[in-house]
Short mmCIF file of C-alpha atoms in Angstrom, two decimals:
data_model
loop_
_atom_site.label_atom_id
_atom_site.label_comp_id
_atom_site.label_asym_id
_atom_site.label_seq_id
_atom_site.Cartn_x
_atom_site.Cartn_y
_atom_site.Cartn_z
CA MET S 30 10.88 0.18 7.86
CA LEU S 31 11.99 1.73 11.46
CA LYS S 32 13.65 4.39 9.16
CA ASP S 33 10.60 5.32 7.40
CA VAL S 34 9.96 8.33 9.53
CA VAL S 35 6.65 8.99 8.19
CA ARG S 36 5.47 5.49 8.94
CA THR S 37 6.78 5.06 12.08
CA LYS S 38 6.26 8.46 13.51
CA SER S 39 2.72 8.43 12.35
CA TYR S 40 1.99 5.32 14.30
CA GLN S 41 3.73 6.79 17.35
CA ASN S 42 1.71 9.77 17.04
CA VAL S 43 -1.55 8.09 16.67
CA ILE S 44 -0.74 5.98 19.88
CA TYR S 45 1.14 8.83 21.93
CA GLN S 46 -1.64 11.67 21.10
CA ASN S 47 -4.51 9.22 21.75
CA LYS S 48 -3.61 7.39 25.09
CA PHE S 49 -7.30 7.27 26.22
CA LEU S 50 -7.86 4.52 23.46
CA PHE S 51 -4.94 2.24 24.78
CA LYS S 52 -5.10 2.95 28.60
CA ASP S 53 -5.94 -0.32 30.20
CA LYS S 54 -6.81 -2.04 27.15
CA VAL S 55 -5.53 -5.44 25.72
CA VAL S 56 -4.04 -5.09 22.35
CA LEU S 57 -3.04 -7.50 19.43
CA ASP S 58 0.01 -6.54 17.36
CA VAL S 59 -0.22 -8.26 14.06
CA GLY S 60 3.33 -8.71 12.37
CA ALA S 61 4.88 -7.07 15.05
CA GLY S 62 8.48 -7.31 13.57
CA THR S 63 10.71 -5.42 15.98
CA GLY S 64 7.79 -4.93 18.36
CA ILE S 65 8.04 -1.20 17.97
CA LEU S 66 4.18 -0.56 17.72
CA SER S 67 3.93 -2.86 20.60
CA LEU S 68 6.42 -0.61 22.71
CA PHE S 69 4.42 2.18 21.73
CA CYS S 70 1.32 1.00 23.11
CA ALA S 71 2.87 -0.35 26.48
CA LYS S 72 4.38 3.08 27.05
CA ALA S 73 0.66 4.66 26.15
CA GLY S 74 -0.69 2.72 29.30
CA ALA S 75 -2.01 -0.48 27.54
CA ALA S 76 -2.68 -3.19 29.77
CA HIS S 77 -1.34 -5.83 27.81
CA VAL S 78 0.19 -6.10 24.30
CA TYR S 79 0.50 -9.43 22.27
CA ALA S 80 3.18 -9.04 19.70
CA VAL S 81 2.72 -11.70 17.06
CA GLU S 82 5.68 -12.18 14.28
CA CYS S 83 6.05 -15.18 12.41
CA SER S 84 9.58 -14.48 11.45
CA GLN S 85 12.91 -14.91 13.18
CA MET S 86 12.75 -11.39 14.13
CA ALA S 87 10.22 -12.47 17.11
CA ASN S 88 13.38 -13.75 18.81
CA MET S 89 14.79 -9.88 18.45
CA ALA S 90 11.68 -8.61 19.51
CA LYS S 91 11.71 -10.71 22.70
CA GLN S 92 15.34 -9.46 23.45
CA ILE S 93 13.90 -5.66 22.86
CA VAL S 94 11.17 -5.89 25.04
CA GLU S 95 13.05 -7.48 27.78
CA ALA S 96 15.91 -4.66 27.19
CA ASN S 97 13.29 -1.85 27.57
CA GLY S 98 11.54 -3.23 30.64
CA PHE S 99 8.31 -4.16 29.30
CA CYS S 100 8.19 -8.00 29.78
CA ASN S 101 5.23 -7.78 32.20
CA VAL S 102 3.36 -5.65 29.66
CA ILE S 103 4.47 -6.97 26.14
CA THR S 104 4.18 -10.94 25.32
CA VAL S 105 5.81 -12.02 22.30
CA LEU S 106 4.49 -14.99 20.00
CA LYS S 107 6.21 -16.53 17.58
CA GLY S 108 3.91 -17.82 14.92
CA LYS S 109 1.09 -17.11 12.17
CA ILE S 110 -1.86 -15.25 13.57
CA GLU S 111 -3.88 -18.28 11.88
CA GLU S 112 -1.93 -20.87 13.70
CA ILE S 113 -1.33 -19.45 17.43
CA GLU S 114 -3.47 -19.42 20.57
CA LEU S 115 -3.52 -16.32 22.27
CA PRO S 116 -3.77 -16.54 26.18
CA VAL S 117 -6.85 -14.13 26.20
CA THR S 118 -10.22 -15.02 24.36
CA LYS S 119 -10.74 -11.16 23.42
CA VAL S 120 -8.48 -8.26 22.61
CA ASP S 121 -9.93 -4.42 22.47
CA ILE S 122 -7.48 -3.20 19.94
CA ILE S 123 -5.87 -4.65 16.76
CA ILE S 124 -3.00 -2.62 15.49
CA SER S 125 -0.76 -3.53 12.31
CA GLU S 126 1.17 -2.15 9.64
CA TRP S 127 -0.14 -4.54 7.09
CA MET S 128 0.10 -2.36 3.74
CA GLY S 129 1.96 -3.49 1.00
CA TYR S 130 3.27 -1.83 -2.26
CA PHE S 131 0.45 -0.78 -4.28
CA LEU S 132 -1.37 -1.03 -0.83
CA LEU S 133 -2.12 -4.96 -1.79
CA PHE S 134 1.12 -6.39 -2.93
CA GLU S 135 2.36 -9.10 -0.29
CA ASN S 136 0.21 -7.38 2.09
CA MET S 137 -1.10 -8.71 5.44
CA LEU S 138 -4.52 -7.67 5.18
CA ASN S 139 -6.40 -11.18 5.19
CA THR S 140 -4.31 -11.82 8.55
CA VAL S 141 -5.63 -8.69 10.26
CA LEU S 142 -9.40 -9.43 9.04
CA TYR S 143 -8.83 -12.88 10.53
CA ALA S 144 -7.66 -11.70 13.74
CA ARG S 145 -10.37 -9.14 13.83
CA ASP S 146 -12.92 -11.79 13.18
CA LYS S 147 -11.35 -14.31 15.97
CA TRP S 148 -10.27 -11.74 18.69
CA LEU S 149 -11.54 -8.35 18.37
CA VAL S 150 -14.54 -7.41 20.94
CA ASP S 151 -17.53 -6.28 19.32
CA ASP S 152 -16.75 -2.41 19.98
CA GLY S 153 -13.22 -2.87 19.52
CA ILE S 154 -10.84 -0.78 17.17
CA VAL S 155 -8.53 -1.76 14.35
CA LEU S 156 -5.78 0.51 13.62
CA PRO S 157 -5.62 1.89 11.04
CA ASP S 158 -8.98 1.24 10.07
CA LYS S 159 -9.39 3.17 6.52
CA ALA S 160 -7.09 2.67 3.48
CA SER S 161 -7.79 4.46 0.37
CA LEU S 162 -5.99 3.68 -3.40
CA TYR S 163 -5.52 6.70 -5.73
CA LEU S 164 -4.76 7.08 -9.18
CA THR S 165 -2.91 9.66 -11.52
CA ALA S 166 -0.89 10.15 -14.88
CA ILE S 167 2.23 11.10 -15.41
CA GLU S 168 5.06 12.30 -18.37
CA ASP S 169 7.88 10.13 -18.03
CA ALA S 170 9.53 10.08 -21.59
CA GLU S 171 13.10 9.94 -20.00
CA TYR S 172 12.64 6.76 -17.94
CA LYS S 173 10.24 5.12 -20.32
CA ASP S 174 13.13 5.26 -22.99
CA ASP S 175 15.60 4.15 -20.80
CA LYS S 176 14.00 0.94 -19.42
CA ILE S 177 11.21 -0.02 -21.92
CA GLU S 178 11.92 1.34 -25.15
CA PHE S 179 15.82 0.26 -24.57
CA TRP S 180 14.85 -3.38 -25.58
CA ASN S 181 13.61 -2.59 -29.19
CA ASN S 182 17.34 -2.23 -30.63
CA VAL S 183 20.08 -3.69 -28.22
CA TYR S 184 23.47 -2.99 -29.92
CA GLY S 185 21.51 -3.78 -33.07
CA PHE S 186 19.67 -6.53 -32.00
CA ASP S 187 15.67 -7.04 -31.44
CA MET S 188 14.97 -7.73 -27.89
CA SER S 189 11.47 -6.48 -27.83
CA CYS S 190 10.05 -9.83 -26.26
CA ILE S 191 11.54 -8.63 -22.87
CA LYS S 192 9.91 -5.18 -23.43
CA LYS S 193 6.44 -7.02 -23.15
CA GLN S 194 7.80 -8.57 -20.09
CA ALA S 195 8.80 -5.18 -18.51
CA MET S 196 5.65 -3.58 -19.48
CA MET S 197 3.54 -5.91 -17.62
CA GLU S 198 5.81 -5.55 -14.35
CA PRO S 199 4.59 -2.43 -12.39
CA LEU S 200 7.60 -0.19 -11.17
CA VAL S 201 7.78 0.78 -7.70
CA ASP S 202 9.64 4.01 -7.47
CA THR S 203 9.79 7.74 -6.47
CA VAL S 204 7.64 10.08 -8.81
CA ASP S 205 8.46 13.79 -8.95
CA GLN S 206 5.17 15.58 -8.49
CA ASN S 207 6.26 18.10 -11.41
CA GLN S 208 5.72 14.97 -13.55
CA ILE S 209 1.97 14.78 -12.68
CA VAL S 210 -0.15 15.91 -15.75
CA THR S 211 -3.77 15.17 -14.47
CA ASN S 212 -5.70 15.52 -11.12
CA CYS S 213 -5.71 12.55 -8.70
CA GLN S 214 -8.56 10.22 -8.38
CA LEU S 215 -9.96 7.94 -5.48
CA LEU S 216 -10.43 4.56 -6.61
CA LYS S 217 -11.33 2.64 -3.75
CA THR S 218 -11.45 3.17 0.14
CA MET S 219 -11.34 0.30 2.50
CA ASP S 220 -12.95 -0.18 5.82
CA ILE S 221 -10.79 -2.45 7.86
CA SER S 222 -13.18 -2.80 10.59
CA LYS S 223 -16.02 -3.67 8.15
CA MET S 224 -14.79 -5.26 5.02
CA GLY S 225 -14.15 -8.84 4.10
CA PRO S 226 -11.56 -10.62 2.62
CA GLY S 227 -13.23 -10.59 -0.79
CA ASP S 228 -13.32 -6.71 -1.03
CA ALA S 229 -9.81 -6.45 -1.94
CA SER S 230 -10.84 -7.66 -5.29
CA PHE S 231 -12.44 -4.75 -7.17
CA THR S 232 -12.97 -2.69 -10.35
CA ALA S 233 -13.10 0.90 -10.03
CA PRO S 234 -13.82 3.43 -12.90
CA PHE S 235 -11.61 6.69 -13.14
CA LYS S 236 -11.32 9.85 -15.09
CA LEU S 237 -8.21 11.57 -15.29
CA VAL S 238 -8.48 15.25 -16.31
CA ALA S 239 -5.41 16.93 -18.07
CA GLN S 240 -4.21 20.03 -16.05
CA ARG S 241 -1.88 21.26 -19.06
CA ASN S 242 -0.74 20.25 -22.46
CA ASP S 243 1.60 17.32 -22.19
CA TYR S 244 2.51 13.53 -22.85
CA ILE S 245 1.05 10.65 -20.66
CA HIS S 246 3.43 7.62 -20.33
CA ALA S 247 2.42 5.83 -17.40
CA LEU S 248 -0.62 5.88 -14.51
CA VAL S 249 0.65 5.87 -10.85
CA ALA S 250 -0.98 4.38 -7.89
CA TYR S 251 -0.68 5.30 -4.24
CA PHE S 252 -2.64 5.03 -1.20
CA ASP S 253 -3.47 7.08 1.79
CA VAL S 254 -3.94 5.42 5.35
CA THR S 255 -6.32 6.80 7.91
CA PHE S 256 -6.92 6.59 11.77
CA THR S 257 -10.53 7.43 12.17
CA LYS S 258 -10.95 6.41 15.97
CA CYS S 259 -8.64 9.25 17.02
CA HIS S 260 -9.36 12.23 18.92
CA LYS S 261 -8.63 14.31 15.75
CA LEU S 262 -8.43 12.66 12.33
CA MET S 263 -4.83 11.38 11.54
CA GLY S 264 -3.03 9.40 8.94
CA PHE S 265 -0.53 9.68 6.30
CA SER S 266 -0.18 9.52 2.25
CA THR S 267 2.21 7.40 0.07
CA GLY S 268 1.46 10.14 -2.86
CA PRO S 269 3.99 11.97 -4.89
CA LYS S 270 3.18 15.16 -3.32
CA SER S 271 3.85 13.95 0.39
CA ARG S 272 6.91 13.28 1.87
CA ALA S 273 8.63 9.79 0.53
CA THR S 274 7.97 6.54 2.48
CA HIS S 275 9.43 3.35 1.72
CA TRP S 276 6.17 2.19 -0.28
CA LYS S 277 7.04 4.96 -2.97
CA GLN S 278 4.42 4.81 -5.67
CA THR S 279 3.56 2.39 -8.25
CA VAL S 280 3.83 3.31 -11.97
CA LEU S 281 2.04 1.25 -14.59
CA TYR S 282 3.99 2.05 -17.96
CA LEU S 283 1.36 2.42 -21.03
CA GLU S 284 1.89 0.98 -24.36
CA ASP S 285 1.02 4.10 -26.11
CA VAL S 286 2.28 7.49 -25.71
CA LEU S 287 -0.93 9.80 -24.96
CA THR S 288 -0.62 13.09 -26.68
CA ILE S 289 -3.50 15.12 -24.15
CA CYS S 290 -4.54 18.73 -24.13
CA GLU S 291 -5.58 20.48 -21.04
CA GLY S 292 -9.23 19.67 -20.18
CA GLU S 293 -9.08 16.49 -22.04
CA ALA S 294 -9.41 13.32 -20.13
CA VAL S 295 -8.24 9.66 -19.71
CA SER S 296 -11.07 7.42 -18.79
CA GLY S 297 -11.33 3.63 -18.04
CA SER S 298 -11.31 1.46 -15.06
CA LEU S 299 -8.78 -0.57 -13.12
CA THR S 300 -9.36 -4.17 -11.95
CA VAL S 301 -7.45 -5.48 -9.08
CA ALA S 302 -7.44 -9.05 -7.57
CA PRO S 303 -5.02 -11.30 -5.84
CA ASN S 304 -3.25 -14.00 -8.05
CA LYS S 305 -4.97 -17.24 -7.67
CA LYS S 306 -1.97 -19.39 -7.40
CA ASN S 307 -0.05 -17.09 -4.93
CA PRO S 308 -2.61 -14.62 -3.31
CA ARG S 309 0.16 -12.26 -2.08
CA ASP S 310 0.55 -11.30 -5.66
CA VAL S 311 -1.49 -9.02 -7.74
CA ASP S 312 -3.04 -8.88 -10.88
CA ILE S 313 -4.28 -5.72 -12.71
CA MET S 314 -6.23 -5.07 -15.38
CA LEU S 315 -6.23 -1.43 -16.96
CA LYS S 316 -8.62 -0.40 -19.79
CA TYR S 317 -8.42 3.22 -20.71
CA SER S 318 -9.26 5.59 -23.77
CA LEU S 319 -8.63 8.94 -24.72
CA GLN S 320 -10.80 10.70 -27.40
CA GLY S 321 -8.48 13.85 -27.94
CA ARG S 322 -7.29 16.46 -30.53
CA HIS S 323 -4.13 14.66 -31.11
CA SER S 324 -4.89 11.14 -29.66
CA ALA S 325 -7.51 8.58 -30.25
CA ILE S 326 -6.76 5.60 -28.26
CA SER S 327 -8.78 2.84 -26.56
CA ARG S 328 -6.60 -0.09 -24.94
CA ILE S 329 -6.59 -2.98 -22.31
CA GLN S 330 -3.39 -3.68 -20.64
CA TYR S 331 -2.42 -6.41 -17.95
CA TYR S 332 -0.03 -6.22 -14.85
CA LYS S 333 1.45 -8.64 -12.70
CA MET S 334 2.88 -7.66 -9.09
CA ARG S 335 5.33 -10.30 -8.73
#
């Protein structure tokens, strides 16, 4: 994670270039990990930072804080946000790197919202405060043949039952921007400072218009994160046209190969919800249709991020 320059440098720039937000403020770092965000905040002039981490990494974070001379400013607390007690009743700022693959897979959003509702002052700040999910479509014949169609004939045997399973599992991978066939469409923007836990479940319509004659093998989702409380709008993107991050992109392979002509559109909706048995997992329902010159298709597909 620390080697993800886009992620870490973005947070560093937000904090160091907006020291007026942090000076003499009490900060809560949710899911602190090594404590890198807490260190940035302390260096920017925060009065005190409470770094909460539930894993064994909390022990390392304590040593890192001590080694860098911030023991008087940063307090590392080991435990779950929902179970710990802070030494203060309120904090001015909550900062967290809570995003997961596809924005919502194995994320800590609900934990951040819990902390916000319990400890953030009325005019407090959540960083980042906006997260947006986008969708586009790609040509990806080579990979789909290699990883999906392969199961139709495995050394002369039909193993297509595995193909069905492979189709239901979104692939997290880096997409070449030259594979993009359509426009990119905003599906959902979440305002972390105001939203409720239920807002992470949604259905969003989309219309992806082909920018050239090509084939569509998959839809691709990615997200942007924005810090709107800064002096100047700041943030980063995990999209295929931006510098790569550890989140990469999320590829949803289609059962059909869509033959699409420039100007034609794939329309439909994407429904996203936490899995009922394990809320850290994500269930996705994709409805799509194309009524084109060479393809006339309408289908529903289900995906499970596990």
